[in-house]
Amino acid sequence: MSTLRIAELLEAGMGLHPASIGIAAVERAVAERARTLGLAGADAYWDALHNLRGERQALIEAVVIPETWFFRDPAAFSAMVREAVARAAARPLRILSLPCSTGEEPHTIAMALLDAGLPAGRLRIDAIDISTRALDLARLGLYGRNSFRGADLSFRDRHFTPEGRDWRLCDAVRQPVHFAQGNVVAPDFLAGALPYDIIFCRNLLIYFNPSTQQRVAGVLSRLLRADGVLFAGHSESGVMSAHGFVSAQIPMAFAFRHAGAQVGKALSAPPRRLPLPPMRAAPASRPALQSRIRPVPTCQPTLEDVWQMVNAGRLEEAMRACESHMRMEGPGVDGYLLLALICDAQGDEAAAAAHYRRVLYLDPNHGEALDHLALLMRKQGDDTAARRLADRARRQGGGAS
């Protein structure tokens, strides 16, 4: 009974919905803290939570498990650079990374903008997290191989220097990033702060219940400039669309603007489709056939179309379009991954897990599917499977040490 009360306390204090990570994760965190304090169990720990100063923060640290890396979901950073360059001449850029975890995301923002030629003195990147432990690591600027995933690690050569088995981030990247501890569900969170041009708030709302999602969406709306852009997680498109935001129509970036926002030139608009090549004229000896030839329109959705629907939060439509595409084109890794992400966003964990496994059947080393399936297994209390999948993802995406 005390574990459930503790879960409710976490939900009230930091917005964490127990179902989003699984009650087993809360039980593990409680057991860890109880052992550390030499307490017999959850009931004794309940009393400690109310009597020991700093223990609630210690429990939060035990519950929060950072899982991030540099240039995670690169389409979002490419879109961010385009948006930033378009407005950088007018004023210094203000960017928010929430939650910033151990610093990979805000430092990626800095690297991407510096590589695009924006001077550090024109950037202000506020990086906020509830975890003081994560912030201490972020400020240290020393990262191991798990923070470097993917095939292109050229940024590491430009912005890091090796230090033993780890990599030290250069001062030029660290300069525009300002770390601070904060709780987004607190009534005074960033009260009075100037609005931001760009906000990264990815994979946070999925851990809240619907009422907290609405409240935090209101906070994000307050913090985003009228013409600003917000980057969310793939599972949060529906939430953003339901709370005053509309898709910025940037494929695979999951970017949103205020509903009704008046923006200038749509630099981030998706590219126009190339027109179909002209049909060759029929031979002169068959004029009647030439007159009957007409271009055949196609309504078959592409996977790019499906991504656009997911970006806009049109999940049911995206599901139908993806299934239609796979019926016509045949099953494949990209199609199954999209189905998994859609099911994940809809909260259908069983279907999402099945589709992630289909991806892994076709591509056993698919890092994104491994990461997402590991999270699902953790939520369902299967720690052994979650650790095994996470370890596989790190081995495949960790890059050279």
Coordinates of C-alpha atoms in Angstrom, one line a residue:
M1 CA 0.0 0.0 0.0
S2 CA 2.8 2.4 0.8
T3 CA 4.3 2.0 -2.7
L4 CA 1.1 3.2 -4.2
R5 CA 1.0 6.2 -1.9
I6 CA 4.6 7.0 -2.8
A7 CA 3.7 6.8 -6.5
E8 CA 0.8 9.2 -5.9
L9 CA 3.3 11.5 -4.0
L10 CA 5.6 11.4 -7.0
E11 CA 2.7 12.2 -9.4
A12 CA 1.7 15.2 -7.3
G13 CA 5.2 16.5 -6.9
M14 CA 6.7 16.0 -10.3
G15 CA 3.8 15.0 -12.5
L16 CA 5.1 11.5 -13.0
H17 CA 2.2 9.2 -13.9
P18 CA 3.1 5.7 -12.5
A19 CA 1.5 3.9 -15.4
S20 CA 4.0 5.7 -17.8
I21 CA 7.0 3.9 -16.3
G22 CA 5.2 1.0 -14.6
I23 CA 4.6 0.6 -10.9
A24 CA 7.5 -1.8 -10.8
A25 CA 9.9 1.0 -11.6
V26 CA 8.6 3.0 -8.5
E27 CA 9.0 -0.2 -6.4
R28 CA 12.6 -0.6 -7.5
A29 CA 13.4 3.0 -6.7
V30 CA 11.7 2.8 -3.3
A31 CA 13.6 -0.4 -2.5
E32 CA 16.9 1.2 -3.5
R33 CA 16.4 4.2 -1.3
A34 CA 15.2 2.0 1.6
R35 CA 18.3 -0.1 1.4
T36 CA 20.5 3.0 1.3
L37 CA 18.8 4.3 4.4
G38 CA 18.8 0.9 6.2
L39 CA 15.1 0.7 6.4
A40 CA 13.0 -2.4 6.4
G41 CA 10.6 -1.6 3.6
A42 CA 8.1 0.7 1.9
D43 CA 6.1 1.5 5.1
A44 CA 9.3 2.7 6.9
Y45 CA 10.4 4.6 3.8
W46 CA 7.0 6.4 3.6
D47 CA 7.8 7.9 7.0
A48 CA 11.3 8.8 5.9
L49 CA 10.0 10.7 2.9
H50 CA 8.1 13.0 5.3
N51 CA 10.8 13.3 7.9
L52 CA 14.2 13.4 6.1
R53 CA 15.2 16.6 4.4
G54 CA 16.1 16.1 0.8
E55 CA 14.7 12.5 0.6
R56 CA 12.0 13.4 -1.9
Q57 CA 14.7 14.7 -4.3
A58 CA 16.7 11.6 -3.6
L59 CA 13.7 9.5 -4.7
I60 CA 13.3 11.5 -7.8
E61 CA 16.9 10.9 -8.6
A62 CA 16.4 7.1 -8.2
V63 CA 13.3 7.2 -10.5
V64 CA 14.7 9.3 -13.3
I65 CA 16.9 7.1 -15.6
P66 CA 18.6 9.3 -18.2
E67 CA 18.6 7.8 -21.7
T68 CA 19.9 10.2 -24.3
W69 CA 22.7 10.8 -26.8
F70 CA 24.1 13.5 -29.1
F71 CA 22.1 14.3 -32.2
R72 CA 19.2 12.0 -31.2
D73 CA 16.6 12.3 -34.0
P74 CA 18.7 14.5 -36.3
A75 CA 15.8 15.7 -38.4
A76 CA 14.8 17.9 -35.5
F77 CA 18.2 19.6 -35.2
S78 CA 18.4 20.2 -39.0
A79 CA 15.0 21.9 -38.8
M80 CA 16.1 23.9 -35.8
V81 CA 19.1 25.2 -37.6
R82 CA 17.0 26.4 -40.5
E83 CA 14.6 28.2 -38.1
A84 CA 17.5 29.7 -36.1
V85 CA 19.4 31.0 -39.1
A86 CA 16.2 32.6 -40.5
R87 CA 15.8 34.7 -37.3
A88 CA 19.3 35.1 -35.9
A89 CA 20.0 38.4 -37.6
A90 CA 17.0 40.1 -35.9
R91 CA 18.0 39.4 -32.3
P92 CA 20.0 37.0 -30.0
L93 CA 18.4 33.6 -30.1
R94 CA 16.7 32.2 -26.9
I95 CA 16.4 28.4 -26.8
L96 CA 15.0 26.1 -24.1
S97 CA 15.9 22.4 -23.6
L98 CA 13.5 20.8 -21.1
P99 CA 14.3 18.3 -19.7
C100 CA 17.9 18.5 -20.5
S101 CA 19.0 15.3 -18.7
T102 CA 22.8 14.9 -18.7
G103 CA 23.3 17.7 -21.3
E104 CA 23.5 15.8 -24.6
E105 CA 20.5 17.7 -26.1
P106 CA 21.4 21.3 -25.3
H107 CA 25.0 20.7 -26.2
T108 CA 23.8 19.2 -29.5
I109 CA 21.8 22.4 -30.1
A110 CA 24.9 24.5 -29.5
M111 CA 27.1 22.3 -31.8
A112 CA 24.6 22.4 -34.6
L113 CA 24.2 26.2 -34.4
L114 CA 27.9 26.9 -34.1
D115 CA 28.6 24.6 -37.1
A116 CA 26.0 26.6 -39.0
G117 CA 28.1 29.8 -38.4
L118 CA 26.1 31.4 -35.6
P119 CA 28.3 33.1 -33.1
A120 CA 28.1 31.8 -29.5
G121 CA 27.6 35.4 -28.3
R122 CA 24.2 35.5 -30.1
L123 CA 22.9 32.3 -28.4
R124 CA 21.3 31.7 -25.1
I125 CA 20.4 28.0 -24.4
D126 CA 18.7 27.4 -21.1
A127 CA 18.9 23.8 -20.1
I128 CA 16.6 22.7 -17.2
D129 CA 16.0 19.4 -15.5
I130 CA 14.5 18.2 -12.2
S131 CA 17.4 15.9 -11.5
T132 CA 20.4 17.6 -9.7
R133 CA 22.5 14.5 -10.4
A134 CA 21.9 14.7 -14.1
L135 CA 22.7 18.4 -14.1
D136 CA 26.0 17.8 -12.2
L137 CA 27.0 15.4 -15.0
A138 CA 25.9 17.8 -17.7
R139 CA 28.0 20.6 -16.2
L140 CA 31.0 18.3 -16.1
G141 CA 31.0 18.0 -19.9
L142 CA 32.7 14.6 -19.9
Y143 CA 30.9 11.9 -21.9
G144 CA 31.4 8.2 -22.5
R145 CA 30.8 6.1 -25.5
N146 CA 27.0 5.6 -24.9
S147 CA 26.5 9.3 -25.6
F148 CA 27.8 8.8 -29.2
R149 CA 25.6 6.8 -31.4
G150 CA 25.0 6.6 -35.1
A151 CA 27.3 6.3 -38.1
D152 CA 28.3 10.0 -38.3
L153 CA 30.5 11.0 -35.4
S154 CA 32.4 13.7 -37.2
F155 CA 31.0 16.3 -34.6
R156 CA 33.0 14.5 -32.0
D157 CA 36.3 15.2 -33.7
R158 CA 35.3 18.9 -34.0
H159 CA 34.0 19.6 -30.5
F160 CA 35.6 17.0 -28.2
T161 CA 39.0 15.9 -27.0
P162 CA 39.7 12.4 -25.8
E163 CA 40.3 12.1 -22.0
G164 CA 41.1 8.5 -21.0
R165 CA 38.1 6.4 -22.2
D166 CA 35.8 9.4 -22.3
W167 CA 35.5 12.6 -24.3
R168 CA 35.7 16.2 -23.0
L169 CA 33.4 18.8 -24.6
C170 CA 35.2 22.0 -25.7
D171 CA 34.5 25.3 -24.0
A172 CA 33.1 27.0 -27.1
V173 CA 30.1 24.6 -27.1
R174 CA 29.6 24.9 -23.3
Q175 CA 29.7 28.7 -23.2
P176 CA 26.1 29.4 -24.5
V177 CA 24.5 26.6 -22.4
H178 CA 23.1 27.5 -19.0
F179 CA 22.0 24.7 -16.7
A180 CA 19.5 25.1 -13.9
Q181 CA 17.3 22.9 -11.8
G182 CA 13.6 23.2 -12.2
N183 CA 10.2 21.4 -12.0
V184 CA 7.9 22.1 -14.9
V185 CA 4.8 21.3 -12.8
A186 CA 5.7 23.8 -10.1
P187 CA 3.4 26.9 -10.1
D188 CA 6.3 29.3 -10.4
F189 CA 8.2 27.5 -13.1
L190 CA 10.2 30.1 -15.1
A191 CA 7.7 32.8 -13.9
G192 CA 8.5 36.1 -15.6
A193 CA 10.9 34.5 -18.1
L194 CA 11.2 36.1 -21.6
P195 CA 9.7 33.8 -24.3
Y196 CA 11.9 31.5 -26.3
D197 CA 12.3 31.3 -30.1
I198 CA 12.8 27.6 -30.0
I199 CA 11.8 25.0 -27.3
F200 CA 12.9 21.4 -27.2
C201 CA 10.6 19.5 -24.9
R202 CA 10.8 15.9 -26.2
N203 CA 9.5 12.8 -24.5
L204 CA 8.4 14.5 -21.3
L205 CA 4.6 14.8 -21.7
I206 CA 4.3 11.1 -22.2
Y207 CA 5.1 10.6 -18.5
F208 CA 2.2 12.8 -17.3
N209 CA -1.5 12.1 -16.8
P210 CA -3.9 14.0 -19.1
S211 CA -4.6 16.8 -16.7
T212 CA -0.9 17.4 -16.1
Q213 CA -0.2 17.2 -19.9
Q214 CA -2.8 20.0 -20.3
R215 CA -1.2 22.1 -17.6
V216 CA 2.4 21.7 -18.9
A217 CA 1.2 22.4 -22.5
G218 CA -0.1 25.7 -21.1
V219 CA 3.3 26.4 -19.6
L220 CA 5.0 25.6 -22.9
S221 CA 2.6 27.9 -24.7
R222 CA 3.4 30.7 -22.3
L223 CA 7.2 30.2 -22.8
L224 CA 7.1 30.0 -26.6
R225 CA 7.2 33.2 -28.7
A226 CA 4.2 33.9 -30.9
D227 CA 6.3 32.9 -34.0
G228 CA 8.4 30.3 -32.2
V229 CA 8.7 26.6 -32.9
L230 CA 8.6 23.7 -30.4
F231 CA 10.0 20.3 -30.9
A232 CA 8.2 17.4 -29.2
G233 CA 8.6 13.6 -29.1
H234 CA 7.0 11.4 -31.7
S235 CA 4.6 10.0 -29.1
E236 CA 3.4 13.5 -28.2
S237 CA 2.0 14.8 -31.5
G238 CA -1.6 14.0 -30.4
V239 CA -1.1 15.8 -27.1
M240 CA 0.4 18.9 -28.7
S241 CA -2.4 19.1 -31.3
A242 CA -5.0 18.8 -28.6
H243 CA -3.6 21.7 -26.6
G244 CA -3.2 24.7 -28.8
F245 CA -0.4 23.7 -31.2
V246 CA -0.3 22.8 -34.8
S247 CA 2.2 20.9 -36.9
A248 CA 5.0 23.0 -38.5
Q249 CA 4.9 20.5 -41.4
I250 CA 8.5 19.5 -41.1
P251 CA 8.9 15.8 -42.0
M252 CA 10.2 13.6 -39.2
A253 CA 11.0 16.6 -36.9
F254 CA 7.8 16.6 -34.8
A255 CA 7.8 20.4 -34.7
F256 CA 4.9 22.6 -33.7
R257 CA 3.8 26.2 -33.6
H258 CA 1.1 28.1 -31.9
A259 CA -2.3 27.5 -33.6
G260 CA -2.9 30.6 -35.8
A261 CA 0.7 31.7 -35.6
Q262 CA 1.7 34.2 -38.2
V263 CA 5.2 33.3 -39.5
G264 CA 7.2 34.7 -42.3
K265 CA 8.6 32.7 -45.1
A266 CA 8.0 29.0 -44.4
L267 CA 11.6 27.9 -44.5
S268 CA 10.6 24.7 -42.9
A269 CA 7.8 23.7 -45.2
P270 CA 8.2 20.3 -46.8
P271 CA 9.6 20.2 -50.3
R272 CA 7.2 20.1 -53.1
R273 CA 6.7 16.9 -54.9
L274 CA 8.4 16.6 -58.2
P275 CA 5.9 16.5 -61.1
L276 CA 5.4 13.3 -63.0
P277 CA 7.6 13.1 -66.1
P278 CA 5.7 13.9 -69.3
M279 CA 4.3 11.0 -71.1
R280 CA 6.0 10.1 -74.4
A281 CA 3.9 10.9 -77.4
A282 CA 2.3 8.0 -79.1
P283 CA 3.5 7.0 -82.6
A284 CA 2.1 9.1 -85.4
S285 CA 0.5 6.1 -86.9
R286 CA -1.8 5.6 -83.8
P287 CA -3.4 9.0 -83.3
A288 CA -6.6 7.5 -81.8
L289 CA -4.6 5.8 -79.0
Q290 CA -2.8 9.1 -78.2
S291 CA -6.1 10.8 -77.7
R292 CA -7.2 8.2 -75.2
I293 CA -4.0 8.4 -73.0
R294 CA -4.4 10.3 -69.8
P295 CA -2.1 10.5 -66.8
V296 CA -3.2 8.1 -64.1
P297 CA -3.5 9.9 -60.8
T298 CA -2.2 8.0 -57.8
C299 CA -3.6 8.2 -54.3
Q300 CA -1.2 5.7 -52.8
P301 CA 0.3 7.3 -49.7
T302 CA 4.1 7.3 -49.3
L303 CA 5.9 6.8 -46.0
E304 CA 6.7 10.5 -46.2
D305 CA 2.9 11.2 -46.2
V306 CA 2.5 9.0 -43.2
W307 CA 5.2 10.9 -41.3
Q308 CA 3.4 14.1 -42.1
M309 CA 0.2 12.7 -40.6
V310 CA 2.0 11.5 -37.5
N311 CA 3.7 15.0 -37.2
A312 CA 0.3 16.6 -37.3
G313 CA -1.1 14.2 -34.7
R314 CA -3.5 12.5 -37.2
L315 CA -2.7 9.1 -35.8
E316 CA -5.7 7.1 -37.0
E317 CA -5.3 8.5 -40.5
A318 CA -1.6 7.7 -40.4
M319 CA -2.3 4.1 -39.3
R320 CA -4.6 3.5 -42.2
A321 CA -2.2 5.2 -44.7
C322 CA 0.7 3.1 -43.4
E323 CA -1.2 -0.1 -43.7
S324 CA -2.4 0.8 -47.2
H325 CA 1.2 1.6 -48.2
M326 CA 2.4 -1.8 -46.9
R327 CA -0.3 -3.7 -48.6
M328 CA 0.8 -2.1 -51.9
E329 CA 4.5 -2.0 -51.5
G330 CA 5.0 -5.0 -49.2
P331 CA 6.2 -5.1 -45.5
G332 CA 9.5 -3.5 -44.6
V333 CA 11.6 -2.1 -41.7
D334 CA 10.4 1.5 -42.2
G335 CA 6.8 0.6 -42.5
Y336 CA 6.8 -1.6 -39.4
L337 CA 8.7 1.1 -37.4
L338 CA 6.1 3.7 -38.3
L339 CA 3.3 1.3 -37.3
A340 CA 5.1 0.7 -34.0
L341 CA 5.6 4.4 -33.3
I342 CA 1.9 5.1 -34.1
C343 CA 0.7 2.4 -31.8
D344 CA 3.1 3.6 -29.1
A345 CA 1.7 7.1 -29.4
Q346 CA -1.8 5.7 -29.1
G347 CA -0.9 3.8 -26.0
D348 CA -1.4 0.4 -27.5
E349 CA 1.7 -1.1 -26.0
A350 CA 1.0 -4.7 -27.1
A351 CA 0.7 -3.8 -30.8
A352 CA 3.7 -1.4 -30.6
A353 CA 5.9 -4.1 -29.1
A354 CA 4.8 -6.6 -31.8
H355 CA 5.7 -4.1 -34.5
Y356 CA 9.1 -3.3 -32.9
R357 CA 9.8 -7.0 -32.8
R358 CA 9.0 -7.2 -36.5
V359 CA 11.5 -4.5 -37.2
L360 CA 14.1 -6.4 -35.2
Y361 CA 13.3 -9.6 -37.0
L362 CA 14.2 -7.8 -40.3
D363 CA 17.0 -5.7 -38.8
P364 CA 18.3 -7.2 -35.5
N365 CA 20.6 -4.2 -35.0
H366 CA 17.9 -1.4 -35.5
G367 CA 18.9 1.0 -32.7
E368 CA 15.6 3.0 -32.6
A369 CA 13.5 -0.2 -32.3
L370 CA 15.8 -1.6 -29.6
D371 CA 15.5 1.7 -27.6
H372 CA 11.7 1.9 -27.8
L373 CA 11.1 -1.7 -27.1
A374 CA 13.4 -1.5 -24.1
L375 CA 11.3 1.4 -22.7
L376 CA 8.1 -0.6 -23.2
M377 CA 9.6 -3.6 -21.4
R378 CA 10.6 -1.4 -18.5
K379 CA 7.1 0.0 -18.3
Q380 CA 5.7 -3.5 -18.2
G381 CA 8.1 -4.5 -15.4
D382 CA 10.3 -6.9 -17.4
D383 CA 13.6 -5.5 -16.3
T384 CA 15.7 -8.4 -17.6
A385 CA 14.3 -7.9 -21.2
A386 CA 14.7 -4.1 -20.9
R387 CA 18.3 -4.3 -19.9
R388 CA 19.1 -6.8 -22.6
L389 CA 17.5 -4.6 -25.3
A390 CA 19.2 -1.4 -24.0
D391 CA 22.6 -3.1 -23.9
R392 CA 22.1 -4.2 -27.5
A393 CA 21.2 -0.7 -28.5
R394 CA 24.3 0.7 -26.9
R395 CA 26.5 -1.8 -28.5
Q396 CA 25.1 -1.1 -31.9
G397 CA 24.9 2.7 -31.6
G398 CA 27.8 3.5 -29.3
G399 CA 30.4 4.2 -32.0
A400 CA 34.1 3.8 -31.5
S401 CA 35.5 4.4 -28.1

